[in-house]
Amino acid sequence: MVKIPVKCLFSKLFIILLVLGISSCDFTSGLNQDILSAQKYVDNQDFSKAVEVYERILKKNPSKVIKTKINYQLAEIYYLYLDQQIKALKYYQFIVDNVDDPLWQVKSLEKLADINFSFAKNFNEAIRAYQVLMQFRPKLKNFDYYYLRVGEAYFEMGRYSKAREIFNQILSQPTNPYYVEAFNQMALIEFYNKNWDKAVEYWMEYLKRERRKDQIVKVKFLIANAYESNEKLKEAYNIYYSLLPSYPNPEVLKGRLKSLYARRVARKR
């Protein structure tokens, strides 16, 4: 076995054992050196080099335990540090397909769902992962979040009836942590279906409960947009004008106000 300096015993080796979950007697000295090398690259934030070494280890066909931990490490590097989330998918999928431990399953399924939803825009796969997570018993602590995301995925695919079912279910549960957000989601469904009055109705309910200033500004802008689309020009103008001190891009508002003013003048002629 390769000798490791005493001063490293509680630093490098401890980190490796923690990350890989194996003891030094489980691998050859060559594999030991590769793992130490990969961890050094990670410590120095040279993640591309770390990926090269971890991939080299996988090609040596190590034990399932090592292979599992390295696949997860590679997935995390791509997901968190290299900003190449889609490349992380196959490594998280390896964990899901090959590891029975519920902890590993949950961590990997959550990442698969998030990447497919937020980056790959593969909403069917995101829904599939969230639905598997919702089947765990006892219920996982993020169950309500998974359910919300399924509704949002259906919305993104234009499957508004399915999305509406989910958000209505959330609205029937005032203690649900996403109860307030469900009003916003229902409003968006109505907005995209050009049911302007209904959209405004849901957003008004949302504003009664929302406390985040950035979200309030965003939703007020959407309400003004709905009024404008519904030819309620005075109402739209008043809201756009009220947002001038707080909207992040006031030039957009000025353009809307100018257009609305011209339309109102033309209407009076």
PDB file of C-alpha atoms in Angstrom:
ATOM      1  CA  MET A   1       0.000   0.000   0.000  1.00  0.00           C
ATOM      2  CA  VAL A   2       1.215   3.496  -0.778  1.00  0.00           C
ATOM      3  CA  LYS A   3       2.407   5.271   2.350  1.00  0.00           C
ATOM      4  CA  ILE A   4       0.592   8.496   3.116  1.00  0.00           C
ATOM      5  CA  PRO A   5       2.276  11.190   5.239  1.00  0.00           C
ATOM      6  CA  VAL A   6       0.854  11.421   8.741  1.00  0.00           C
ATOM      7  CA  LYS A   7      -0.113  15.067   8.221  1.00  0.00           C
ATOM      8  CA  CYS A   8      -2.460  13.951   5.420  1.00  0.00           C
ATOM      9  CA  LEU A   9      -4.215  11.214   7.347  1.00  0.00           C
ATOM     10  CA  PHE A  10      -6.887  13.561   8.674  1.00  0.00           C
ATOM     11  CA  SER A  11      -7.165  15.710   5.544  1.00  0.00           C
ATOM     12  CA  LYS A  12      -6.838  14.138   2.105  1.00  0.00           C
ATOM     13  CA  LEU A  13      -7.431  10.542   3.058  1.00  0.00           C
ATOM     14  CA  PHE A  14     -10.303  11.420   5.384  1.00  0.00           C
ATOM     15  CA  ILE A  15     -11.995  13.427   2.623  1.00  0.00           C
ATOM     16  CA  ILE A  16     -11.543  10.582   0.153  1.00  0.00           C
ATOM     17  CA  LEU A  17     -12.943   7.983   2.523  1.00  0.00           C
ATOM     18  CA  LEU A  18     -15.865  10.289   3.278  1.00  0.00           C
ATOM     19  CA  VAL A  19     -16.600  10.918  -0.402  1.00  0.00           C
ATOM     20  CA  LEU A  20     -15.994   7.415  -1.691  1.00  0.00           C
ATOM     21  CA  GLY A  21     -17.168   5.479   1.343  1.00  0.00           C
ATOM     22  CA  ILE A  22     -14.470   2.842   1.049  1.00  0.00           C
ATOM     23  CA  SER A  23     -11.373   1.868   2.987  1.00  0.00           C
ATOM     24  CA  SER A  24      -7.882   1.950   1.540  1.00  0.00           C
ATOM     25  CA  CYS A  25      -7.659  -1.839   1.552  1.00  0.00           C
ATOM     26  CA  ASP A  26     -10.479  -2.010  -0.988  1.00  0.00           C
ATOM     27  CA  PHE A  27      -8.367  -0.833  -3.907  1.00  0.00           C
ATOM     28  CA  THR A  28      -4.938  -1.279  -5.425  1.00  0.00           C
ATOM     29  CA  SER A  29      -2.176   1.251  -4.959  1.00  0.00           C
ATOM     30  CA  GLY A  30      -2.683   2.448  -8.541  1.00  0.00           C
ATOM     31  CA  LEU A  31      -6.356   3.092  -7.938  1.00  0.00           C
ATOM     32  CA  ASN A  32      -5.465   4.712  -4.638  1.00  0.00           C
ATOM     33  CA  GLN A  33      -3.142   7.116  -6.436  1.00  0.00           C
ATOM     34  CA  ASP A  34      -5.783   7.977  -9.034  1.00  0.00           C
ATOM     35  CA  ILE A  35      -8.336   8.762  -6.351  1.00  0.00           C
ATOM     36  CA  LEU A  36      -5.850  10.904  -4.456  1.00  0.00           C
ATOM     37  CA  SER A  37      -5.007  12.694  -7.693  1.00  0.00           C
ATOM     38  CA  ALA A  38      -8.664  13.331  -8.523  1.00  0.00           C
ATOM     39  CA  GLN A  39      -9.332  14.679  -5.043  1.00  0.00           C
ATOM     40  CA  LYS A  40      -6.333  16.982  -5.322  1.00  0.00           C
ATOM     41  CA  TYR A  41      -7.731  18.409  -8.559  1.00  0.00           C
ATOM     42  CA  VAL A  42     -11.084  18.917  -6.859  1.00  0.00           C
ATOM     43  CA  ASP A  43      -9.422  20.684  -3.922  1.00  0.00           C
ATOM     44  CA  ASN A  44      -7.627  22.977  -6.383  1.00  0.00           C
ATOM     45  CA  GLN A  45     -10.893  23.544  -8.277  1.00  0.00           C
ATOM     46  CA  ASP A  46      -9.400  22.051 -11.431  1.00  0.00           C
ATOM     47  CA  PHE A  47     -12.604  20.174 -12.127  1.00  0.00           C
ATOM     48  CA  SER A  48     -11.871  19.315 -15.752  1.00  0.00           C
ATOM     49  CA  LYS A  49      -8.735  17.438 -14.683  1.00  0.00           C
ATOM     50  CA  ALA A  50     -10.663  15.735 -11.896  1.00  0.00           C
ATOM     51  CA  VAL A  51     -13.196  14.526 -14.471  1.00  0.00           C
ATOM     52  CA  GLU A  52     -10.393  13.079 -16.608  1.00  0.00           C
ATOM     53  CA  VAL A  53      -9.015  11.097 -13.673  1.00  0.00           C
ATOM     54  CA  TYR A  54     -12.417   9.868 -12.492  1.00  0.00           C
ATOM     55  CA  GLU A  55     -13.252   8.736 -16.028  1.00  0.00           C
ATOM     56  CA  ARG A  56      -9.949   6.874 -16.157  1.00  0.00           C
ATOM     57  CA  ILE A  57     -10.827   5.111 -12.920  1.00  0.00           C
ATOM     58  CA  LEU A  58     -14.194   4.034 -14.337  1.00  0.00           C
ATOM     59  CA  LYS A  59     -12.489   2.528 -17.390  1.00  0.00           C
ATOM     60  CA  LYS A  60     -10.557   0.234 -15.033  1.00  0.00           C
ATOM     61  CA  ASN A  61     -13.913  -1.302 -14.078  1.00  0.00           C
ATOM     62  CA  PRO A  62     -13.555  -0.917 -10.290  1.00  0.00           C
ATOM     63  CA  SER A  63     -15.901  -2.476  -7.753  1.00  0.00           C
ATOM     64  CA  LYS A  64     -19.552  -1.463  -7.778  1.00  0.00           C
ATOM     65  CA  VAL A  65     -19.088   0.549  -4.586  1.00  0.00           C
ATOM     66  CA  ILE A  66     -16.283   2.635  -6.071  1.00  0.00           C
ATOM     67  CA  LYS A  67     -18.064   2.926  -9.412  1.00  0.00           C
ATOM     68  CA  THR A  68     -21.200   4.184  -7.697  1.00  0.00           C
ATOM     69  CA  LYS A  69     -19.412   6.839  -5.672  1.00  0.00           C
ATOM     70  CA  ILE A  70     -17.381   8.056  -8.637  1.00  0.00           C
ATOM     71  CA  ASN A  71     -20.447   8.291 -10.857  1.00  0.00           C
ATOM     72  CA  TYR A  72     -22.077  10.455  -8.217  1.00  0.00           C
ATOM     73  CA  GLN A  73     -18.929  12.562  -7.861  1.00  0.00           C
ATOM     74  CA  LEU A  74     -18.801  13.117 -11.626  1.00  0.00           C
ATOM     75  CA  ALA A  75     -22.478  14.024 -11.681  1.00  0.00           C
ATOM     76  CA  GLU A  76     -21.961  16.593  -8.935  1.00  0.00           C
ATOM     77  CA  ILE A  77     -18.946  18.119 -10.664  1.00  0.00           C
ATOM     78  CA  TYR A  78     -20.826  18.588 -13.935  1.00  0.00           C
ATOM     79  CA  TYR A  79     -23.953  19.796 -12.148  1.00  0.00           C
ATOM     80  CA  LEU A  80     -22.420  22.165  -9.600  1.00  0.00           C
ATOM     81  CA  TYR A  81     -19.041  23.269 -10.881  1.00  0.00           C
ATOM     82  CA  LEU A  82     -18.682  22.906 -14.648  1.00  0.00           C
ATOM     83  CA  ASP A  83     -22.129  24.279 -15.481  1.00  0.00           C
ATOM     84  CA  GLN A  84     -22.725  21.316 -17.774  1.00  0.00           C
ATOM     85  CA  GLN A  85     -25.834  19.991 -16.110  1.00  0.00           C
ATOM     86  CA  ILE A  86     -27.048  17.897 -19.039  1.00  0.00           C
ATOM     87  CA  LYS A  87     -23.768  15.945 -19.018  1.00  0.00           C
ATOM     88  CA  ALA A  88     -24.516  15.029 -15.412  1.00  0.00           C
ATOM     89  CA  LEU A  89     -27.684  13.165 -16.405  1.00  0.00           C
ATOM     90  CA  LYS A  90     -26.061   9.863 -17.354  1.00  0.00           C
ATOM     91  CA  TYR A  91     -24.120   9.699 -14.091  1.00  0.00           C
ATOM     92  CA  TYR A  92     -27.171  10.343 -11.924  1.00  0.00           C
ATOM     93  CA  GLN A  93     -29.071   7.816 -14.039  1.00  0.00           C
ATOM     94  CA  PHE A  94     -26.376   5.229 -13.297  1.00  0.00           C
ATOM     95  CA  ILE A  95     -27.088   5.656  -9.588  1.00  0.00           C
ATOM     96  CA  VAL A  96     -30.836   5.304 -10.102  1.00  0.00           C
ATOM     97  CA  ASP A  97     -30.404   2.166 -12.228  1.00  0.00           C
ATOM     98  CA  ASN A  98     -27.767   0.412 -10.140  1.00  0.00           C
ATOM     99  CA  VAL A  99     -28.119   1.411  -6.491  1.00  0.00           C
ATOM    100  CA  ASP A 100     -30.957   0.248  -4.250  1.00  0.00           C
ATOM    101  CA  ASP A 101     -30.118   2.463  -1.289  1.00  0.00           C
ATOM    102  CA  PRO A 102     -33.072   4.899  -0.886  1.00  0.00           C
ATOM    103  CA  LEU A 103     -30.768   7.786   0.074  1.00  0.00           C
ATOM    104  CA  TRP A 104     -28.805   7.502  -3.162  1.00  0.00           C
ATOM    105  CA  GLN A 105     -32.018   7.029  -5.122  1.00  0.00           C
ATOM    106  CA  VAL A 106     -33.637  10.166  -3.712  1.00  0.00           C
ATOM    107  CA  LYS A 107     -30.576  12.382  -4.174  1.00  0.00           C
ATOM    108  CA  SER A 108     -30.086  11.244  -7.759  1.00  0.00           C
ATOM    109  CA  LEU A 109     -33.755  11.356  -8.740  1.00  0.00           C
ATOM    110  CA  GLU A 110     -34.042  14.911  -7.411  1.00  0.00           C
ATOM    111  CA  LYS A 111     -31.100  15.980  -9.556  1.00  0.00           C
ATOM    112  CA  LEU A 112     -32.432  14.130 -12.614  1.00  0.00           C
ATOM    113  CA  ALA A 113     -35.793  15.836 -12.213  1.00  0.00           C
ATOM    114  CA  ASP A 114     -34.264  19.283 -11.764  1.00  0.00           C
ATOM    115  CA  ILE A 115     -31.893  18.976 -14.732  1.00  0.00           C
ATOM    116  CA  ASN A 116     -34.616  17.679 -17.031  1.00  0.00           C
ATOM    117  CA  PHE A 117     -36.971  20.448 -15.905  1.00  0.00           C
ATOM    118  CA  SER A 118     -34.629  23.429 -15.711  1.00  0.00           C
ATOM    119  CA  PHE A 119     -31.916  22.709 -18.275  1.00  0.00           C
ATOM    120  CA  ALA A 120     -32.836  19.938 -20.732  1.00  0.00           C
ATOM    121  CA  LYS A 121     -36.478  21.080 -20.842  1.00  0.00           C
ATOM    122  CA  ASN A 122     -37.434  17.420 -21.068  1.00  0.00           C
ATOM    123  CA  PHE A 123     -40.597  17.798 -19.038  1.00  0.00           C
ATOM    124  CA  ASN A 124     -41.835  14.237 -19.526  1.00  0.00           C
ATOM    125  CA  GLU A 125     -38.652  12.897 -17.946  1.00  0.00           C
ATOM    126  CA  ALA A 126     -38.895  15.464 -15.162  1.00  0.00           C
ATOM    127  CA  ILE A 127     -42.456  14.358 -14.414  1.00  0.00           C
ATOM    128  CA  ARG A 128     -41.387  10.717 -14.422  1.00  0.00           C
ATOM    129  CA  ALA A 129     -38.647  11.388 -11.858  1.00  0.00           C
ATOM    130  CA  TYR A 130     -40.903  13.486  -9.621  1.00  0.00           C
ATOM    131  CA  GLN A 131     -43.608  10.816  -9.725  1.00  0.00           C
ATOM    132  CA  VAL A 132     -41.133   8.161  -8.610  1.00  0.00           C
ATOM    133  CA  LEU A 133     -40.089  10.423  -5.742  1.00  0.00           C
ATOM    134  CA  MET A 134     -43.733  10.877  -4.743  1.00  0.00           C
ATOM    135  CA  GLN A 135     -44.135   7.110  -4.471  1.00  0.00           C
ATOM    136  CA  PHE A 136     -41.608   6.778  -1.632  1.00  0.00           C
ATOM    137  CA  ARG A 137     -43.131   5.789   1.707  1.00  0.00           C
ATOM    138  CA  PRO A 138     -43.153   7.323   4.173  1.00  0.00           C
ATOM    139  CA  LYS A 139     -43.621  10.501   2.162  1.00  0.00           C
ATOM    140  CA  LEU A 140     -40.458  12.455   1.562  1.00  0.00           C
ATOM    141  CA  LYS A 141     -40.240  15.915   3.100  1.00  0.00           C
ATOM    142  CA  ASN A 142     -40.189  17.524  -0.357  1.00  0.00           C
ATOM    143  CA  PHE A 143     -43.345  15.730  -1.530  1.00  0.00           C
ATOM    144  CA  ASP A 144     -45.314  18.991  -1.910  1.00  0.00           C
ATOM    145  CA  TYR A 145     -42.507  20.525  -3.953  1.00  0.00           C
ATOM    146  CA  TYR A 146     -42.431  17.525  -6.303  1.00  0.00           C
ATOM    147  CA  TYR A 147     -46.182  17.824  -6.791  1.00  0.00           C
ATOM    148  CA  LEU A 148     -45.890  21.531  -7.604  1.00  0.00           C
ATOM    149  CA  ARG A 149     -43.137  20.826 -10.125  1.00  0.00           C
ATOM    150  CA  VAL A 150     -45.248  18.213 -11.872  1.00  0.00           C
ATOM    151  CA  GLY A 151     -47.940  20.844 -12.292  1.00  0.00           C
ATOM    152  CA  GLU A 152     -45.392  23.342 -13.606  1.00  0.00           C
ATOM    153  CA  ALA A 153     -44.046  20.737 -16.042  1.00  0.00           C
ATOM    154  CA  TYR A 154     -47.527  20.099 -17.423  1.00  0.00           C
ATOM    155  CA  PHE A 155     -47.940  23.867 -17.773  1.00  0.00           C
ATOM    156  CA  GLU A 156     -44.659  24.176 -19.682  1.00  0.00           C
ATOM    157  CA  MET A 157     -45.831  21.473 -22.086  1.00  0.00           C
ATOM    158  CA  GLY A 158     -49.096  23.302 -22.673  1.00  0.00           C
ATOM    159  CA  ARG A 159     -51.110  20.576 -20.959  1.00  0.00           C
ATOM    160  CA  TYR A 160     -53.176  23.126 -19.095  1.00  0.00           C
ATOM    161  CA  SER A 161     -55.982  20.786 -18.001  1.00  0.00           C
ATOM    162  CA  LYS A 162     -53.531  18.496 -16.191  1.00  0.00           C
ATOM    163  CA  ALA A 163     -51.745  21.484 -14.675  1.00  0.00           C
ATOM    164  CA  ARG A 164     -55.043  23.000 -13.550  1.00  0.00           C
ATOM    165  CA  GLU A 165     -56.002  19.757 -11.756  1.00  0.00           C
ATOM    166  CA  ILE A 166     -52.793  19.845  -9.749  1.00  0.00           C
ATOM    167  CA  PHE A 167     -52.943  23.534  -8.824  1.00  0.00           C
ATOM    168  CA  ASN A 168     -56.610  23.255  -7.878  1.00  0.00           C
ATOM    169  CA  GLN A 169     -55.679  20.384  -5.595  1.00  0.00           C
ATOM    170  CA  ILE A 170     -53.027  22.551  -3.949  1.00  0.00           C
ATOM    171  CA  LEU A 171     -55.545  25.371  -3.557  1.00  0.00           C
ATOM    172  CA  SER A 172     -57.789  22.987  -1.651  1.00  0.00           C
ATOM    173  CA  GLN A 173     -55.023  22.710   0.982  1.00  0.00           C
ATOM    174  CA  PRO A 174     -54.467  26.106   2.651  1.00  0.00           C
ATOM    175  CA  THR A 175     -51.655  24.649   4.764  1.00  0.00           C
ATOM    176  CA  ASN A 176     -49.752  23.467   1.699  1.00  0.00           C
ATOM    177  CA  PRO A 177     -46.429  25.389   1.511  1.00  0.00           C
ATOM    178  CA  TYR A 178     -47.171  26.157  -2.161  1.00  0.00           C
ATOM    179  CA  TYR A 179     -50.740  27.318  -1.613  1.00  0.00           C
ATOM    180  CA  VAL A 180     -49.896  30.939  -2.490  1.00  0.00           C
ATOM    181  CA  GLU A 181     -47.856  29.974  -5.549  1.00  0.00           C
ATOM    182  CA  ALA A 182     -50.790  27.928  -6.837  1.00  0.00           C
ATOM    183  CA  PHE A 183     -52.769  31.172  -7.320  1.00  0.00           C
ATOM    184  CA  ASN A 184     -49.962  32.486  -9.491  1.00  0.00           C
ATOM    185  CA  GLN A 185     -49.826  29.273 -11.506  1.00  0.00           C
ATOM    186  CA  MET A 186     -53.586  29.240 -12.034  1.00  0.00           C
ATOM    187  CA  ALA A 187     -53.392  32.865 -13.187  1.00  0.00           C
ATOM    188  CA  LEU A 188     -50.703  31.968 -15.709  1.00  0.00           C
ATOM    189  CA  ILE A 189     -52.875  29.169 -17.106  1.00  0.00           C
ATOM    190  CA  GLU A 190     -55.790  31.555 -17.571  1.00  0.00           C
ATOM    191  CA  PHE A 191     -53.471  34.213 -19.027  1.00  0.00           C
ATOM    192  CA  TYR A 192     -52.122  31.832 -21.676  1.00  0.00           C
ATOM    193  CA  ASN A 193     -55.673  30.765 -22.449  1.00  0.00           C
ATOM    194  CA  LYS A 194     -56.552  34.463 -22.926  1.00  0.00           C
ATOM    195  CA  ASN A 195     -59.042  34.399 -20.069  1.00  0.00           C
ATOM    196  CA  TRP A 196     -57.850  37.826 -18.974  1.00  0.00           C
ATOM    197  CA  ASP A 197     -60.436  38.540 -16.282  1.00  0.00           C
ATOM    198  CA  LYS A 198     -59.958  35.151 -14.657  1.00  0.00           C
ATOM    199  CA  ALA A 199     -56.192  35.573 -14.725  1.00  0.00           C
ATOM    200  CA  VAL A 200     -56.472  38.943 -12.985  1.00  0.00           C
ATOM    201  CA  GLU A 201     -58.806  37.423 -10.405  1.00  0.00           C
ATOM    202  CA  TYR A 202     -56.255  34.757  -9.461  1.00  0.00           C
ATOM    203  CA  TRP A 203     -53.407  37.269  -9.393  1.00  0.00           C
ATOM    204  CA  MET A 204     -55.351  39.556  -7.094  1.00  0.00           C
ATOM    205  CA  GLU A 205     -55.760  36.644  -4.685  1.00  0.00           C
ATOM    206  CA  TYR A 206     -52.053  35.955  -5.020  1.00  0.00           C
ATOM    207  CA  LEU A 207     -51.145  39.562  -4.179  1.00  0.00           C
ATOM    208  CA  LYS A 208     -53.224  39.415  -1.003  1.00  0.00           C
ATOM    209  CA  ARG A 209     -50.830  36.744   0.294  1.00  0.00           C
ATOM    210  CA  GLU A 210     -47.456  37.346  -1.362  1.00  0.00           C
ATOM    211  CA  ARG A 211     -44.848  39.309   0.600  1.00  0.00           C
ATOM    212  CA  ARG A 212     -41.819  39.202  -1.704  1.00  0.00           C
ATOM    213  CA  LYS A 213     -41.408  42.603  -3.337  1.00  0.00           C
ATOM    214  CA  ASP A 214     -39.834  41.290  -6.544  1.00  0.00           C
ATOM    215  CA  GLN A 215     -42.702  38.871  -7.077  1.00  0.00           C
ATOM    216  CA  ILE A 216     -45.280  41.559  -6.347  1.00  0.00           C
ATOM    217  CA  VAL A 217     -43.735  43.833  -8.983  1.00  0.00           C
ATOM    218  CA  LYS A 218     -43.569  40.976 -11.495  1.00  0.00           C
ATOM    219  CA  VAL A 219     -47.201  39.994 -10.986  1.00  0.00           C
ATOM    220  CA  LYS A 220     -48.454  43.578 -11.119  1.00  0.00           C
ATOM    221  CA  PHE A 221     -46.739  43.915 -14.492  1.00  0.00           C
ATOM    222  CA  LEU A 222     -48.546  40.779 -15.682  1.00  0.00           C
ATOM    223  CA  ILE A 223     -51.868  42.139 -14.408  1.00  0.00           C
ATOM    224  CA  ALA A 224     -51.273  45.329 -16.385  1.00  0.00           C
ATOM    225  CA  ASN A 225     -50.447  43.180 -19.398  1.00  0.00           C
ATOM    226  CA  ALA A 226     -53.712  41.284 -18.963  1.00  0.00           C
ATOM    227  CA  TYR A 227     -55.662  44.547 -18.727  1.00  0.00           C
ATOM    228  CA  GLU A 228     -53.925  45.833 -21.845  1.00  0.00           C
ATOM    229  CA  SER A 229     -54.718  42.633 -23.748  1.00  0.00           C
ATOM    230  CA  ASN A 230     -58.329  42.948 -22.616  1.00  0.00           C
ATOM    231  CA  GLU A 231     -58.535  46.536 -23.896  1.00  0.00           C
ATOM    232  CA  LYS A 232     -58.833  47.916 -20.363  1.00  0.00           C
ATOM    233  CA  LEU A 233     -56.370  50.622 -21.228  1.00  0.00           C
ATOM    234  CA  LYS A 234     -56.923  52.966 -18.292  1.00  0.00           C
ATOM    235  CA  GLU A 235     -56.410  50.175 -15.742  1.00  0.00           C
ATOM    236  CA  ALA A 236     -53.290  48.988 -17.545  1.00  0.00           C
ATOM    237  CA  TYR A 237     -51.895  52.525 -17.741  1.00  0.00           C
ATOM    238  CA  ASN A 238     -52.406  53.146 -14.023  1.00  0.00           C
ATOM    239  CA  ILE A 239     -50.598  49.952 -13.000  1.00  0.00           C
ATOM    240  CA  TYR A 240     -47.685  50.473 -15.377  1.00  0.00           C
ATOM    241  CA  TYR A 241     -47.326  54.029 -14.078  1.00  0.00           C
ATOM    242  CA  SER A 242     -47.367  52.870 -10.440  1.00  0.00           C
ATOM    243  CA  LEU A 243     -44.508  50.466 -11.188  1.00  0.00           C
ATOM    244  CA  LEU A 244     -42.104  53.114 -12.514  1.00  0.00           C
ATOM    245  CA  PRO A 245     -40.200  53.534  -9.196  1.00  0.00           C
ATOM    246  CA  SER A 246     -39.725  49.797  -8.657  1.00  0.00           C
ATOM    247  CA  TYR A 247     -39.636  48.018 -12.033  1.00  0.00           C
ATOM    248  CA  PRO A 248     -36.075  46.857 -12.912  1.00  0.00           C
ATOM    249  CA  ASN A 249     -36.354  48.133 -16.512  1.00  0.00           C
ATOM    250  CA  PRO A 250     -38.291  51.418 -16.457  1.00  0.00           C
ATOM    251  CA  GLU A 251     -37.676  51.975 -20.181  1.00  0.00           C
ATOM    252  CA  VAL A 252     -39.977  49.046 -20.917  1.00  0.00           C
ATOM    253  CA  LEU A 253     -42.686  50.686 -18.836  1.00  0.00           C
ATOM    254  CA  LYS A 254     -42.186  54.041 -20.536  1.00  0.00           C
ATOM    255  CA  GLY A 255     -42.646  52.346 -23.880  1.00  0.00           C
ATOM    256  CA  ARG A 256     -45.855  50.684 -22.687  1.00  0.00           C
ATOM    257  CA  LEU A 257     -47.157  53.955 -21.241  1.00  0.00           C
ATOM    258  CA  LYS A 258     -46.456  55.836 -24.454  1.00  0.00           C
ATOM    259  CA  SER A 259     -48.229  53.174 -26.497  1.00  0.00           C
ATOM    260  CA  LEU A 260     -51.231  53.097 -24.171  1.00  0.00           C
ATOM    261  CA  TYR A 261     -51.512  56.871 -24.166  1.00  0.00           C
ATOM    262  CA  ALA A 262     -51.554  56.916 -27.963  1.00  0.00           C
ATOM    263  CA  ARG A 263     -54.205  54.202 -28.047  1.00  0.00           C
ATOM    264  CA  ARG A 264     -56.396  56.039 -25.539  1.00  0.00           C
ATOM    265  CA  VAL A 265     -56.151  59.274 -27.501  1.00  0.00           C
ATOM    266  CA  ALA A 266     -56.974  57.447 -30.734  1.00  0.00           C
ATOM    267  CA  ARG A 267     -59.950  55.802 -29.081  1.00  0.00           C
ATOM    268  CA  LYS A 268     -61.391  59.210 -28.087  1.00  0.00           C
ATOM    269  CA  ARG A 269     -61.252  60.568 -31.628  1.00  0.00           C
TER     270      ARG A 269
END
